[in-house]
Short mmCIF file of C-alpha atoms in Angstrom, two decimals:
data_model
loop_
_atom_site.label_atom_id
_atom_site.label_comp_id
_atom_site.label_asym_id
_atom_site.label_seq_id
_atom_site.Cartn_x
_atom_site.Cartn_y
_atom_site.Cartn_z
CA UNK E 1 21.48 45.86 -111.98
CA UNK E 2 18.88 47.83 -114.85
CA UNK E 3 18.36 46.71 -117.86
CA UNK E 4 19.97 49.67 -118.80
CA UNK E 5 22.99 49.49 -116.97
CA UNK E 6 23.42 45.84 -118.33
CA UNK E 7 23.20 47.31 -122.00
CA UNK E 8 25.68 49.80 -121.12
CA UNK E 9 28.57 47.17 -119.72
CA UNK E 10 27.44 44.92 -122.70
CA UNK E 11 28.40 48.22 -125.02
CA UNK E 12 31.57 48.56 -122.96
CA UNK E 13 32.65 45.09 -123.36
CA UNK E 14 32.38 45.42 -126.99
CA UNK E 15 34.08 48.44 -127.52
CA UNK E 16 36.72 46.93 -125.37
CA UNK E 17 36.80 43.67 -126.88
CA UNK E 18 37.18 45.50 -130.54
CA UNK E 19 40.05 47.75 -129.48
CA UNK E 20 41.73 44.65 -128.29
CA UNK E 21 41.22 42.87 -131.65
CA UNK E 22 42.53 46.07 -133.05
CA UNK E 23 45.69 46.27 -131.16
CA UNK E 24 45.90 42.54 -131.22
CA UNK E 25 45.96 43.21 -135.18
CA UNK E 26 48.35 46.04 -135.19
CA UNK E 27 50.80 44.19 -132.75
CA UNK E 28 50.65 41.02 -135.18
CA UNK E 29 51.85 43.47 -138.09
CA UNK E 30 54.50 44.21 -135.79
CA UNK E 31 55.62 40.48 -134.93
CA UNK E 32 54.13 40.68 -131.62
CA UNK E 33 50.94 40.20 -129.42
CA UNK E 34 51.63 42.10 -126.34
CA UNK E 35 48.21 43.68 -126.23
CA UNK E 36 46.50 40.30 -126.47
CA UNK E 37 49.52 39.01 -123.72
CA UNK E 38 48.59 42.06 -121.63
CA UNK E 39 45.14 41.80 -121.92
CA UNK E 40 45.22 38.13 -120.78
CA UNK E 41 47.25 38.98 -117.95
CA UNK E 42 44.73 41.64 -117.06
CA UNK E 43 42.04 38.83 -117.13
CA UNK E 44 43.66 36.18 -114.99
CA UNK E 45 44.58 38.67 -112.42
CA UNK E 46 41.30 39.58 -112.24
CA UNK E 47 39.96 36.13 -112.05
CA UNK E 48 42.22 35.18 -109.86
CA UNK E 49 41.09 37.85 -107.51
CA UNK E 50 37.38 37.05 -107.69
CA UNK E 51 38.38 33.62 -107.04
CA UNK E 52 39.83 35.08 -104.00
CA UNK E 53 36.79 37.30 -103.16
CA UNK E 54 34.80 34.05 -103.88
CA UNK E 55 37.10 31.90 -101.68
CA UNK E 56 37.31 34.23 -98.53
CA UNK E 57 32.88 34.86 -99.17
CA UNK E 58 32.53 31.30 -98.91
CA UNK E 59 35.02 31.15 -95.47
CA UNK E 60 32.70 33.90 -94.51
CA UNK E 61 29.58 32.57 -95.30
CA UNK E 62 31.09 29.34 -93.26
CA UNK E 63 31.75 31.33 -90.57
CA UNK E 64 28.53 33.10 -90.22
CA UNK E 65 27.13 29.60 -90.39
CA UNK E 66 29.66 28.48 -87.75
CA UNK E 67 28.36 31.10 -85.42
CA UNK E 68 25.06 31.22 -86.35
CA UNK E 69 25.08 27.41 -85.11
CA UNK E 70 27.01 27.82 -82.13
CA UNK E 71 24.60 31.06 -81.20
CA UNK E 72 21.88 29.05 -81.77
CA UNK E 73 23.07 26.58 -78.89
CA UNK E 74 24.03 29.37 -76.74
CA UNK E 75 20.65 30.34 -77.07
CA UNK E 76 18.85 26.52 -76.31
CA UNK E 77 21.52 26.11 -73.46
CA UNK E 78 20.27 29.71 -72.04
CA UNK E 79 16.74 28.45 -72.36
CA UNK E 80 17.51 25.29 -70.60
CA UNK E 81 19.54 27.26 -67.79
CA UNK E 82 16.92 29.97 -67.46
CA UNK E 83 14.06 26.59 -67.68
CA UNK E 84 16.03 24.57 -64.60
CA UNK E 85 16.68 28.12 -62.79
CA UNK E 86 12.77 28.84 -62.96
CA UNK E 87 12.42 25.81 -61.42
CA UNK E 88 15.08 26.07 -58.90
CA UNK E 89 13.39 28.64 -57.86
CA UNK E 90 9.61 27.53 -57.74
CA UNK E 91 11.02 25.13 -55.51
CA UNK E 92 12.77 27.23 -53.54
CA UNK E 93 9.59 29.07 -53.02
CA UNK E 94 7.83 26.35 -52.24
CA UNK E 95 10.31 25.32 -49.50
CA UNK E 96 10.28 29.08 -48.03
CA UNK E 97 6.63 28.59 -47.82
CA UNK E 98 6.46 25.73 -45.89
CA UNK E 99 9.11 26.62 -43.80
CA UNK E 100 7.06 29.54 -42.98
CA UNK E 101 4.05 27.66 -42.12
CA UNK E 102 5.92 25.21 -39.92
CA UNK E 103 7.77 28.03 -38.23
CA UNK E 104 4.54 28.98 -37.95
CA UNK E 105 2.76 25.92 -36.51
CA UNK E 106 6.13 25.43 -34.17
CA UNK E 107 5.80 28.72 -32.83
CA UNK E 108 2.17 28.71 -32.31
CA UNK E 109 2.58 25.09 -30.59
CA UNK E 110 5.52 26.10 -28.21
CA UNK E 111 3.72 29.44 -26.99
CA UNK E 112 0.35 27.42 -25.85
CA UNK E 113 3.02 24.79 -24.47
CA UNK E 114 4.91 27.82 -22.83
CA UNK E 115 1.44 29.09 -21.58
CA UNK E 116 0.25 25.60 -20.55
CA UNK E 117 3.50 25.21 -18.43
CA UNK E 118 3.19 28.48 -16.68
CA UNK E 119 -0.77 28.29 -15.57
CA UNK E 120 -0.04 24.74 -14.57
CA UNK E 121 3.24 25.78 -12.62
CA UNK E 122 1.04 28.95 -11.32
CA UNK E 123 -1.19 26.53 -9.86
CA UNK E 124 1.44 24.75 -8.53
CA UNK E 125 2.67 27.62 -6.86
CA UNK E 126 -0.55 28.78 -5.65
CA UNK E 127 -1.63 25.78 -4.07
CA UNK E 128 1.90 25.29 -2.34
CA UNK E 129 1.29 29.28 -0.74
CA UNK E 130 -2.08 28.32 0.33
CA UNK E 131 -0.77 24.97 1.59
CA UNK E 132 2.03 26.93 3.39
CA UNK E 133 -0.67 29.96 4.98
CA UNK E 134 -2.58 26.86 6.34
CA UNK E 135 0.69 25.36 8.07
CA UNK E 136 1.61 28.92 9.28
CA UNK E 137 -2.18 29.46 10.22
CA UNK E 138 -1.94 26.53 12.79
CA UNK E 139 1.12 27.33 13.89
CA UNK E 140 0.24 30.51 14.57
CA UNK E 141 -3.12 29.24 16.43
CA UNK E 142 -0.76 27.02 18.20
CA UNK E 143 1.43 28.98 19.28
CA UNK E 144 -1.48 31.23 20.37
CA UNK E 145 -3.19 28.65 22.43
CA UNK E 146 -0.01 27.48 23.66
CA UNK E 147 0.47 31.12 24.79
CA UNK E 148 -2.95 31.15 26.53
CA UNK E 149 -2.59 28.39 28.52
CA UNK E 150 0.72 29.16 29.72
CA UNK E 151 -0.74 32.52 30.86
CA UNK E 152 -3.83 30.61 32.45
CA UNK E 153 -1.84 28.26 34.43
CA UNK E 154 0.75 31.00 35.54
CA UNK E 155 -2.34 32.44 36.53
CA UNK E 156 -3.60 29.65 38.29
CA UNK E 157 -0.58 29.05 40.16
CA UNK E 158 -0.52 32.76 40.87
CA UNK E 159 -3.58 32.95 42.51
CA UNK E 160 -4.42 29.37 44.16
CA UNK E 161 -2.54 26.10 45.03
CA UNK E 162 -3.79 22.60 44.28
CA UNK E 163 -4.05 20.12 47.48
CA UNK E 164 -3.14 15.97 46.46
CA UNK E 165 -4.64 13.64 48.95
CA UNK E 166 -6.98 10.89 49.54
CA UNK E 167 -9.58 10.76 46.88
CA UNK E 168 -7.35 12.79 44.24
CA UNK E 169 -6.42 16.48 43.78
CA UNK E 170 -8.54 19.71 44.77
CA UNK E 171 -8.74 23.12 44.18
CA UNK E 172 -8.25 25.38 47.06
CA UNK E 173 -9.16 28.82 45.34
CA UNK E 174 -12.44 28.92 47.53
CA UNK E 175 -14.30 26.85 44.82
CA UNK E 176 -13.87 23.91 47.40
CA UNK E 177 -14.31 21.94 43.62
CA UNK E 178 -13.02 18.11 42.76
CA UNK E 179 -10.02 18.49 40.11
CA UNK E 180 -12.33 15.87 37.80
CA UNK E 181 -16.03 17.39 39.06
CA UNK E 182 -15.77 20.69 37.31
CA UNK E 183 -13.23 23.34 39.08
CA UNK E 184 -13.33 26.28 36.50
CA UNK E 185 -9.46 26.88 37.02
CA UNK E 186 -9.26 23.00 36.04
CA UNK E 187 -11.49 23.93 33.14
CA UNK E 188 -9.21 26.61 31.99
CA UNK E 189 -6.70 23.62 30.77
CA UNK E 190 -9.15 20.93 29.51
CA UNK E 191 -10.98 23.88 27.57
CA UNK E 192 -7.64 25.26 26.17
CA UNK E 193 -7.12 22.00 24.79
CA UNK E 194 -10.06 21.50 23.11
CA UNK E 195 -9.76 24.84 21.48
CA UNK E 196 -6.27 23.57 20.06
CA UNK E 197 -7.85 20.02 18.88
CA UNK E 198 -10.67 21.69 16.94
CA UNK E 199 -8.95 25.16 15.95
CA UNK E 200 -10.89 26.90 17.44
CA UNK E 201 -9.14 30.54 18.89
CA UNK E 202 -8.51 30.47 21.77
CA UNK E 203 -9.94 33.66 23.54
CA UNK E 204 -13.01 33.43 21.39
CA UNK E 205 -13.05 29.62 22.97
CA UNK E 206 -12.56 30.82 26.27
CA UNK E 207 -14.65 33.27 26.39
CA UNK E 208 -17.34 31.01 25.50
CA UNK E 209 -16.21 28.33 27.63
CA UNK E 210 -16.51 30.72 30.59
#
């Protein structure tokens, strides 16, 4: 409030206040007071009501202190719930993280264990094909000198007889040869045979062999 607005109500008052003395005088003539009753009425209404207005500002003014309090808690406990969520979820970073790396270690391991297992079985396998081409290799050669001298003796027997007697066995193909002195149709068997104890093949032997 001016100054000059306080002078004002202060000029009010007055004017107010005389007109009630006034009244209060005229009413007193009269053998009553009712403009100094009705002014006091006017009064204690009036102060009653800004002891109202007083009353309910201070429930408000408790009130806004009431929920300025509890607001101000709402707002720690937020902090502290956005504080332990932060780190909730630092850690669960942290945790991702290594997960990821030992994922990634795990992974890494089990593909050069993967790889490891397969050259190694590869190996394994190869060795066991070559082992098996060998075994089929002699048998084959077997069976291939086996062949041979069943053709050379059928051929033998085609062509000649052999004569047992005193002394031992001979040839009678026209060699006129001891079985043990060197009869070439002899020789066809006791070379065959060496051909199939050194692995040797067998025409290529025989051919040499004469």
């Amino acid at each position: 409030m001016s100054a000059v607005e306080g002078i004002s109500r202060i000029l009010e008052e007055r004017e107010a206040l005389a007109l009630l003395l006034e009244k209060t005088l005229t009413d007193l003539r009269d053998g009553h007071f009712s403009a100094l009753s009705t002014f006091v009425d006017r009064e204690n209404a009036a102060r009653q009501k800004m002891r109202a207005v007083a009353s309910q500002e201070e429930e408000v003014l408790k009130e806004v202190e009431r929920l300025t309090s509890v607001l101000k808690e709402e707002d720690e406990k937020h902090a502290l719930d956005m504080e332990s969520k932060r780190k909730e979820l630092e850690e669960l970073k942290e945790k991702l993280r290594k997960l990821k790396v030992d994922t990634t270690l795990t992974l890494r391991y089990a593909r050069k264990e993967a790889a490891a297992k397969t050259e190694s079985m590869s190996r394994a396998y190869t060795a066991e094909e070559a082992e098996l081409m060998r075994n089929i290799e002699e048998l084959r050669k077997k069976a291939e000198v086996e062949a041979f001298v069943h053709e050379q003796t059928m051929d033998v027997l085609k062509k000649g007889k052999w004569v047992s007697g005193w002394g031992g066995t001979w040839c009678t193909h026209g060699c006129g040869a001891h079985l043990i002195d060197g009869c070439k149709h002899a020789r066809a068997r006791a070379l065959a045979h060496a051909c199939v104890q050194s692995k040797t093949s067998t025409r290529s032997c025989w051919m040499s062999g004469g």
